[in-house]
CSV table of C-alpha atoms in Angstrom, one decimal:
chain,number,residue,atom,x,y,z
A,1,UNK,CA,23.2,11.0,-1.4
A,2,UNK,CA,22.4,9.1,-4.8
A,3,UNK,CA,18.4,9.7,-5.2
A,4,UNK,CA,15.5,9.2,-8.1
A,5,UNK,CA,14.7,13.1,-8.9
A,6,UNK,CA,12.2,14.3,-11.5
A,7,UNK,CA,11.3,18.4,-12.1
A,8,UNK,CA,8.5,18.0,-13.9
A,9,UNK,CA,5.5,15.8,-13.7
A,10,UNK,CA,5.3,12.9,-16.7
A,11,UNK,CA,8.8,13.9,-17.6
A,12,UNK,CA,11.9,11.2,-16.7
A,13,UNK,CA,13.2,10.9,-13.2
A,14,UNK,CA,16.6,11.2,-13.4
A,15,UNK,CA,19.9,9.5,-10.7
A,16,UNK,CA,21.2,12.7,-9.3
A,17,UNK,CA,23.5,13.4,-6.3
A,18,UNK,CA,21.4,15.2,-3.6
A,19,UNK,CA,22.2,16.7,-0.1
A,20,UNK,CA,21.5,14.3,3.2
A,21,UNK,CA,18.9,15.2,4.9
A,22,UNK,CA,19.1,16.5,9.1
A,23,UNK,CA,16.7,15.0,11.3
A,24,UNK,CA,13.9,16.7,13.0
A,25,UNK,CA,14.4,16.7,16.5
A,26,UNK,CA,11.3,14.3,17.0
A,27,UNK,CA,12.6,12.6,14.0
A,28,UNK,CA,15.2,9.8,12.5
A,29,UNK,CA,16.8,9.7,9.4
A,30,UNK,CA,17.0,6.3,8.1
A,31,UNK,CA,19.3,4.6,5.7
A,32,UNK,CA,17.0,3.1,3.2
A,33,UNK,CA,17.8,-0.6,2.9
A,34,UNK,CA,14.7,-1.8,0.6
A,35,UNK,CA,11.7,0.7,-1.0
A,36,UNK,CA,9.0,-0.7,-3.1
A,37,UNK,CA,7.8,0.7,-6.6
A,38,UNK,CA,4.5,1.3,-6.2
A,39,UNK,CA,1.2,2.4,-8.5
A,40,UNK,CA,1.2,5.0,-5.9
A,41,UNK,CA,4.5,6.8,-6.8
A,42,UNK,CA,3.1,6.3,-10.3
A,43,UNK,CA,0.2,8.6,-9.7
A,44,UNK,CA,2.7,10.8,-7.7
A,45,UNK,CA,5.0,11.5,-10.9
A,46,UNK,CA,1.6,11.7,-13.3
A,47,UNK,CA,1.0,14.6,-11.3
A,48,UNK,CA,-2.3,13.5,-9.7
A,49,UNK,CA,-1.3,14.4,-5.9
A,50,UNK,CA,-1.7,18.3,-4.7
A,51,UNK,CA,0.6,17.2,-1.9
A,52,UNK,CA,4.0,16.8,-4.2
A,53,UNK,CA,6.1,19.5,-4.8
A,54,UNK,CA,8.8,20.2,-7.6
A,55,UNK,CA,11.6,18.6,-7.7
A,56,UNK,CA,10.8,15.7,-6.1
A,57,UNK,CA,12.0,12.4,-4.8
A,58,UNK,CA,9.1,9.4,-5.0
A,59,UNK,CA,9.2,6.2,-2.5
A,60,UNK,CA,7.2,5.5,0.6
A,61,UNK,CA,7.4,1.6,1.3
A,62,UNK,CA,10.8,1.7,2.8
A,63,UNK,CA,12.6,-0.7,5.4
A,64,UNK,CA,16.4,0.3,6.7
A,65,UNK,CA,18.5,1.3,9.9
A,66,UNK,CA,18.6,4.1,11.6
A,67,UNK,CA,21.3,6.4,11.1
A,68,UNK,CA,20.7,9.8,13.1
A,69,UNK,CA,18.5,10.6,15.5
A,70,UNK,CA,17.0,13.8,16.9
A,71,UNK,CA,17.5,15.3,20.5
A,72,UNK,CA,14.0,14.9,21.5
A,73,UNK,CA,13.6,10.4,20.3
A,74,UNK,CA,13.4,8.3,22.9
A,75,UNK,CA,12.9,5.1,21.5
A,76,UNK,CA,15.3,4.6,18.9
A,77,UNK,CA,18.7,4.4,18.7
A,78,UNK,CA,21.7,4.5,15.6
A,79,UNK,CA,21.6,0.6,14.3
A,80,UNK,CA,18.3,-0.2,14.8
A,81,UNK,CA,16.6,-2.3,12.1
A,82,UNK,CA,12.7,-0.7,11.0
A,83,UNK,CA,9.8,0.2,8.8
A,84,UNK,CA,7.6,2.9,8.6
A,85,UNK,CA,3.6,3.4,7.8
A,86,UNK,CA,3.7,5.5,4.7
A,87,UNK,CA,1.1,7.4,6.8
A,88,UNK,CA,2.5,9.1,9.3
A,89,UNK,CA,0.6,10.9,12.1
A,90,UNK,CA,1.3,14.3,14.0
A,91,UNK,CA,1.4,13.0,17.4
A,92,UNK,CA,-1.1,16.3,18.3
A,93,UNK,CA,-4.4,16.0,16.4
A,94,UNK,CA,-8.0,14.9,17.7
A,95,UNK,CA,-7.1,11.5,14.7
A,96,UNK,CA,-3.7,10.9,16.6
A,97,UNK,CA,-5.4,10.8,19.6
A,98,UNK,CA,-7.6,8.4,18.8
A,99,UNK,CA,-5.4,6.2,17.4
A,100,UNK,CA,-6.5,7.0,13.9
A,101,UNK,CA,-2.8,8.1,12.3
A,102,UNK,CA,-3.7,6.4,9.0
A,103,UNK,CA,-6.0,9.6,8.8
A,104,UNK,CA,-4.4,12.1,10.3
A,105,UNK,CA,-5.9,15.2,10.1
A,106,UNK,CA,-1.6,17.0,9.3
A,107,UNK,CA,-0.9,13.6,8.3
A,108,UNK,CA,3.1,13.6,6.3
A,109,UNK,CA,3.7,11.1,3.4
A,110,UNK,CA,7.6,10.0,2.6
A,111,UNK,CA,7.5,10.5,-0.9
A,112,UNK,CA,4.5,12.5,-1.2
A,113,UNK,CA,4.5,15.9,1.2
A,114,UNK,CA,8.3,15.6,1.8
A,115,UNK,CA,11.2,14.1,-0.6
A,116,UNK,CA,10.7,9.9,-0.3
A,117,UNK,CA,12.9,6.7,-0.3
A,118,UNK,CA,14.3,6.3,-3.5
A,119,UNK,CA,17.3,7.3,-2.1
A,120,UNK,CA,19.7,6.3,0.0
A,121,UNK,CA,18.7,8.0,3.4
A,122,UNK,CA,15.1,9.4,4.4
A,123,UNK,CA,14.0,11.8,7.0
A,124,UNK,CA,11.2,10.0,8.9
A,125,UNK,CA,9.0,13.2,11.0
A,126,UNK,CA,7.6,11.9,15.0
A,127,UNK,CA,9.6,9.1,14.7
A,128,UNK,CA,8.2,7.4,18.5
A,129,UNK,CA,4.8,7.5,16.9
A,130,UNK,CA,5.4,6.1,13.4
A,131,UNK,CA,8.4,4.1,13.0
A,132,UNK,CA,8.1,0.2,13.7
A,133,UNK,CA,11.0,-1.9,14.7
A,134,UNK,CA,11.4,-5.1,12.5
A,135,UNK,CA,11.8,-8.9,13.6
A,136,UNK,CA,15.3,-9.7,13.1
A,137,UNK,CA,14.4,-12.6,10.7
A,138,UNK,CA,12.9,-10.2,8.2
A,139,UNK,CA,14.6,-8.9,5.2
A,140,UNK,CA,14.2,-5.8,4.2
A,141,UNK,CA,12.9,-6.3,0.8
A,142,UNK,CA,10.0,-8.1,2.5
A,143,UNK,CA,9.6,-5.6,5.3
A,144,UNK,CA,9.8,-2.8,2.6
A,145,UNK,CA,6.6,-4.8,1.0
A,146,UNK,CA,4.7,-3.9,3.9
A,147,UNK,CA,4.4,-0.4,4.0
A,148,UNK,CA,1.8,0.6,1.6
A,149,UNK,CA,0.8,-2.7,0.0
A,150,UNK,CA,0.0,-5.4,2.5
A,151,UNK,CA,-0.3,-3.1,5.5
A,152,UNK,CA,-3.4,-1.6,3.8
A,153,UNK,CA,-4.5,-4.8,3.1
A,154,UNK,CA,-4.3,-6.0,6.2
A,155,UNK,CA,-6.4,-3.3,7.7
A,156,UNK,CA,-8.8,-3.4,4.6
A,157,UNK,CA,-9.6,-7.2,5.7
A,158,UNK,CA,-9.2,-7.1,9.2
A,159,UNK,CA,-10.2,-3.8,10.7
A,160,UNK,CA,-12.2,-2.3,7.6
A,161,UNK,CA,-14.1,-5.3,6.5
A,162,UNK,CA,-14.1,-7.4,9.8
A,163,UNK,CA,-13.3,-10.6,7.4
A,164,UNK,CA,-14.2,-13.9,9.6
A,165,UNK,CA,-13.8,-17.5,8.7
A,166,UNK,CA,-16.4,-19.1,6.4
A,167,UNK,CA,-17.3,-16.1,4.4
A,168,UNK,CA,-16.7,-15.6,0.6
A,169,UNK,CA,-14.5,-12.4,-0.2
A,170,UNK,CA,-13.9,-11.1,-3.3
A,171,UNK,CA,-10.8,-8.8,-4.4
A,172,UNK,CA,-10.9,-7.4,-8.1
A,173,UNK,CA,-7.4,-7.0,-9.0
A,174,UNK,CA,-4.8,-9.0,-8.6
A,175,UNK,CA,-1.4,-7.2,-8.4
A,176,UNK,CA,0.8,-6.4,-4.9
A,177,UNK,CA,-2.4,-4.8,-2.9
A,178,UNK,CA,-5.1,-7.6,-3.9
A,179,UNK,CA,-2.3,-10.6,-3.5
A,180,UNK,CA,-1.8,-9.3,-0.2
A,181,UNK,CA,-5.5,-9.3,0.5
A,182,UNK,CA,-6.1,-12.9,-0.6
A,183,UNK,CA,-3.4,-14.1,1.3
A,184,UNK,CA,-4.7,-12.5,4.5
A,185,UNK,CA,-8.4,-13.1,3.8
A,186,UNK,CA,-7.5,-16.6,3.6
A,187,UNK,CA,-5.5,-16.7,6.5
A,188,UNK,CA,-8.4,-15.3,8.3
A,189,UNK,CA,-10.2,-18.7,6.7
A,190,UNK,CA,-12.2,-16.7,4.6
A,191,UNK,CA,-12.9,-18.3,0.4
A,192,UNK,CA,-11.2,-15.9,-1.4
A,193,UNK,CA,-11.9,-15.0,-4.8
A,194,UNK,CA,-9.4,-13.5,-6.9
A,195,UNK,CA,-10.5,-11.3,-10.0
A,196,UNK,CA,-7.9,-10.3,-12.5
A,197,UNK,CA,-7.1,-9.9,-16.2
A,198,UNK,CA,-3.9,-12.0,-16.6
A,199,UNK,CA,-3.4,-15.5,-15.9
A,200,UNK,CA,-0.1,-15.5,-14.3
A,201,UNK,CA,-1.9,-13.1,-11.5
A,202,UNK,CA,-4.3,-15.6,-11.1
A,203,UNK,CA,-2.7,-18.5,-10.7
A,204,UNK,CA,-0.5,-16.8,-8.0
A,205,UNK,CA,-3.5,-16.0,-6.5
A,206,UNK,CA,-4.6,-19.4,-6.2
A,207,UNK,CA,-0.9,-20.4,-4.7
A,208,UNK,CA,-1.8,-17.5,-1.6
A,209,UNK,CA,-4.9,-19.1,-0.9
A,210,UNK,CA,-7.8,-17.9,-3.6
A,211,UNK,CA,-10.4,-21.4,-3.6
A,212,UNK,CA,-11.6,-19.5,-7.4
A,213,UNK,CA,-10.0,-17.3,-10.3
A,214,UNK,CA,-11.8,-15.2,-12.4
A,215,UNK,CA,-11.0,-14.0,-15.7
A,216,UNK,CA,-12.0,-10.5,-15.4
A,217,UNK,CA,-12.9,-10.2,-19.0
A,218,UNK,CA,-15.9,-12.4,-18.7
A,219,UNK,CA,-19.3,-11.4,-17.1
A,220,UNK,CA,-17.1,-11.4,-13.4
A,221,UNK,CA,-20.3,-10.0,-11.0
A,222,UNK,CA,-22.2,-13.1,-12.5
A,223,UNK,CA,-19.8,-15.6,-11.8
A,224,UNK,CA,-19.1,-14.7,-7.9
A,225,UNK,CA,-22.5,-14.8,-7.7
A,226,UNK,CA,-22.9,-18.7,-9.1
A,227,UNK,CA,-19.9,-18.8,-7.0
A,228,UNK,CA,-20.9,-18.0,-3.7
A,229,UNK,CA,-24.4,-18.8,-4.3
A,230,UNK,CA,-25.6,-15.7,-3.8
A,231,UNK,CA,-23.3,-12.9,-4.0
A,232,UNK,CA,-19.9,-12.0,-1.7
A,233,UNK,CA,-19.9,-11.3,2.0
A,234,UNK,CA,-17.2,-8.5,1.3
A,235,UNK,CA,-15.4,-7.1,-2.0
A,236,UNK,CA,-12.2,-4.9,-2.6
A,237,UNK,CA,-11.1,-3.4,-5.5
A,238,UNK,CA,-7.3,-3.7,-4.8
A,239,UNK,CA,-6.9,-1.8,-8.1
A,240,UNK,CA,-8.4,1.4,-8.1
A,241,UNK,CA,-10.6,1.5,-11.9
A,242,UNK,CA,-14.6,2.7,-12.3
A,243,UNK,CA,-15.0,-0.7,-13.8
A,244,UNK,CA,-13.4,-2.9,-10.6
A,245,UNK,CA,-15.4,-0.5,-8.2
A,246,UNK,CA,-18.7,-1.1,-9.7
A,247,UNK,CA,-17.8,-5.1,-10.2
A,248,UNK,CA,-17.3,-5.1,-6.7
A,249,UNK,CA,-19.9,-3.2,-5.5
A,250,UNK,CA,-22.5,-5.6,-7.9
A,251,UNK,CA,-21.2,-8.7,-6.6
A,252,UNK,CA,-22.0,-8.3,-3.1
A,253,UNK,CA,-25.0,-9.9,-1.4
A,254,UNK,CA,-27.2,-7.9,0.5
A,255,UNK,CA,-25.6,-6.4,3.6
A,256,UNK,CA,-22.3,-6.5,2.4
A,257,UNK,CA,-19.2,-4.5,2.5
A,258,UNK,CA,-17.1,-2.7,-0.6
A,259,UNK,CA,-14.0,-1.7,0.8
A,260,UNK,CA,-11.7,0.6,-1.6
A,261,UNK,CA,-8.1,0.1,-1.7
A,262,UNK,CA,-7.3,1.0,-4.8
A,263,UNK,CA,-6.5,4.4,-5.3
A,264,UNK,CA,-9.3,7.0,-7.6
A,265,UNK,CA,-7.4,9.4,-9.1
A,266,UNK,CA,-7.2,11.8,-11.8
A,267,UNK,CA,-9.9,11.0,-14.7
A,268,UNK,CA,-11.3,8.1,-12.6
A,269,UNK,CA,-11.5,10.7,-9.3
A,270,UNK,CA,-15.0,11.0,-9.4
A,271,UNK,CA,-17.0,7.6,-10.6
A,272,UNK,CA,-20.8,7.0,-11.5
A,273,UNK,CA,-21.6,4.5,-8.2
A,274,UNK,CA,-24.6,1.8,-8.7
A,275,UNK,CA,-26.5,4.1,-5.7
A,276,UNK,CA,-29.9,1.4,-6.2
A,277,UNK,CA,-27.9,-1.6,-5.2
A,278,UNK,CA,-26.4,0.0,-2.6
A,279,UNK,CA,-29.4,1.7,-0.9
A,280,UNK,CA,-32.2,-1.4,-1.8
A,281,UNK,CA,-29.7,-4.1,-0.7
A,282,UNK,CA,-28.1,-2.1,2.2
A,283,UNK,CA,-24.4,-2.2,0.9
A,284,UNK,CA,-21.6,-0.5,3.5
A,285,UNK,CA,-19.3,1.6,1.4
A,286,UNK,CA,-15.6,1.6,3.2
A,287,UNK,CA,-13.0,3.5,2.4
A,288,UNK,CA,-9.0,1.8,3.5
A,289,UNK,CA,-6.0,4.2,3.9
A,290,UNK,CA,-2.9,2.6,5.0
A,291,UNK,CA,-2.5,1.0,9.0
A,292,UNK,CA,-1.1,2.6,11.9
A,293,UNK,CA,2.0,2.3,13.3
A,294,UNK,CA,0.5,0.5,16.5
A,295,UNK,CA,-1.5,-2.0,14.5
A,296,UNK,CA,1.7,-3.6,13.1
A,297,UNK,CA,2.5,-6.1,15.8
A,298,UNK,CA,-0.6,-8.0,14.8
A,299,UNK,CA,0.6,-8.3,11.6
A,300,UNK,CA,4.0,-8.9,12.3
A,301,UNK,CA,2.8,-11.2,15.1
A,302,UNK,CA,0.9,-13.1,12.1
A,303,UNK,CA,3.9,-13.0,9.6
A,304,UNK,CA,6.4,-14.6,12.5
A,305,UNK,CA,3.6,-17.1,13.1
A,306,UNK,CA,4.1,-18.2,9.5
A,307,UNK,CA,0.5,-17.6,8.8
A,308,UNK,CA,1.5,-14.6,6.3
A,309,UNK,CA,4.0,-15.1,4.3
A,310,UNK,CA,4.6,-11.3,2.2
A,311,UNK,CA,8.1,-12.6,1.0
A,312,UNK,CA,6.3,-14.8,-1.3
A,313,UNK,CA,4.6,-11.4,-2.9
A,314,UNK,CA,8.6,-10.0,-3.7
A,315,UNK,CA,9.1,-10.1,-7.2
A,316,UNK,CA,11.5,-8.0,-9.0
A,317,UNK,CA,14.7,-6.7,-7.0
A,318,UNK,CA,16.0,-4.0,-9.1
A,319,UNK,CA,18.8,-0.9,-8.7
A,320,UNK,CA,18.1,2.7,-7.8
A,321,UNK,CA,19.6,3.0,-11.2
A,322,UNK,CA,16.7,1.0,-12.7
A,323,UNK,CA,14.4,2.6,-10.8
A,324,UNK,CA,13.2,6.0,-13.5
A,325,UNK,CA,12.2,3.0,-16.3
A,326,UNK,CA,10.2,1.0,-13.6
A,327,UNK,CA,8.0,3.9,-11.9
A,328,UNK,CA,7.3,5.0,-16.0
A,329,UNK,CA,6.2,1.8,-16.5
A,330,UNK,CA,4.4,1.0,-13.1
A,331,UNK,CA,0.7,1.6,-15.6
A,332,UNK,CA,1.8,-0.2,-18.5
A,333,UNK,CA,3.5,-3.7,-17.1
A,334,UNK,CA,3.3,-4.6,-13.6
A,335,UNK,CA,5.3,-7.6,-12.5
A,336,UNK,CA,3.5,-10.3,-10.6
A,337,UNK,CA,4.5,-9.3,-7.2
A,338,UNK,CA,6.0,-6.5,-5.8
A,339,UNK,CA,9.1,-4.8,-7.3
A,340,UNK,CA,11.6,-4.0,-4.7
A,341,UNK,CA,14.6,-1.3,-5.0
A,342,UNK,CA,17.6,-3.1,-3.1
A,343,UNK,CA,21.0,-1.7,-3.9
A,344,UNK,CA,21.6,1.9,-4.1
């Protein structure tokens, strides 16, 4: 199969010709349809996950059909039409049992513990647990949006921060995790502030919902607070930076909720937090990690409904071929929107 490869970390994925991969037999193989380029894979190829072994083949928002299936599957067949949690549990821990797969305590990442989607098939691993069937009206550039991106934004704002109607939500940075959360913060009729440094984010912020924009230059804990008159009811930082942590943990109003999306990882690992503010005004700290498989149907239920609307976050369609030049780049220029890879 034709598949992104690199051999060393920082250095250039290259197109190479790989073996197929064999299912499992709990698993599926899947013939990748749509995968998203994600700051994720980015960190992946800097060399900031212990997980990733070399060589390696990045990707883990992925939509296709299934095209092999293992003796021991019941519930899906050759043909079918899914997605997959880029979490994916074990089936067997005390997590899994619970119904807490997004933190699996053996949890496997496509693109992360074993070789990922940019390519043109992908082994999926306890395939009744984790793999999701898709509405027939979605495309898969759309469903492959979902994944990573605005399935942990969903649970950020619905599970994690319990967002309800009539309070004011913040999300500091504006690129395919924080659009995702002011679209469905704002669906759950909450006033959604968007926080980012370049206009064009901003102003598609405002299209999904966002009732204010802030330049994130400026003084931005200051202005939420004149904002909301007092300070948000819940914050993310959809981007993952010491400076949009402690922005969002400062413009909360006592009581409230910072929920991080945004992944902290190699120099930023380890941030100085604002500990006064968070123990005098009784701030929750939350950490998001993805959605379970089992928690898509509300989503989905949501997106059929025509109350979400994640094609409207697809923004780039690009080749597998194009794919090396857009992960290198995914820290330097991000698109507004998500970039998907459709044709292999």
């Amino acid at each position: 199969m034709k598949a992104v490869l690199f051999e060393k970390f920082q250095e250039a994925p290259k197109v190479v010709n790989v073996a197929d991969p064999s299912p499992e037999p709990h698993g599926v193989v899947l013939k990748v349809e749509a995968t998203g380029v994600c700051r994720s894979d980015w960190h992946g190829w800097m060399g900031h996950d212990s997980d990733i072994e070399l060589p390696h083949i990045p990707g883990h928002e992925l939509a296709g059909v299934v095209e092999a299936v293992g003796k021991d599957v019941k519930n899906w067949k050759v043909g079918d039409r899914v997605t997959v949690p880029f979490i994916c549990g074990c089936g067997s821990c005390s997590e899994c049992h619970a119904g807490h797969q997004q933190v699996c305590l053996h949890q496997e990442q496509p693109g992360f513990t074993h070789w990922g989607s940019f390519a043109e098939y992908v082994p999926i691993h306890q395939a009744d647990l984790n793999v999701v069937a898709l509405p027939e009206a979605m495309d898969f550039a759309t469903a492959a949006s979902l994944g990573c991106r605005f399935a942990t934004s969903f649970r950020a704002v619905i599970d994690q921060g319990k967002v309800s109607a009539g309070q004011w939500v913040a999300v500091h940075g504006c690129g395919g995790v924080g659009l995702s959360a002011v679209m469905i913060a704002s669906a759950a009729g909450a006033n959604v502030i968007g926080v980012d440094l370049d206009p064009a984010k901003l102003a598609l912020a405002k299209e999904l919902g966002a009732v204010a924009a802030i330049d994130g230059k400026g003084d931005v804990v200051e202005a939420i607070k004149e904002i909301t008159k007092g300070g948000a009811h819940v914050s993310l930082d959809a981007l993952g930076h010491p400076a949009t942590m402690t922005n969002s943990i400062l413009c909360l109003r006592p009581r409230g909720k910072h929920i991080q999306v945004g992944l902290m990882l190699g120099d930023h690992a380890a941030p100085a937090v604002p500990m006064p503010k968070i123990v005098g005004q009784e701030i929750e700290l939350l950490g998001s990690h993805g959605m379970q498989a089992h928690r898509y149907g509300a989503m989905l239920d949501m997106v059929e409904s025509g109350k979400l609307n994640p094609a409207r976050l697809v923004s780039d369609k690009i080749s597998i071929d194009a794919a090396p030049e857009a992960l290198m780049n995914m820290d330097k220029f991000q698109s507004v929107g998500a970039t998907v890879i459709t044709s292999f």
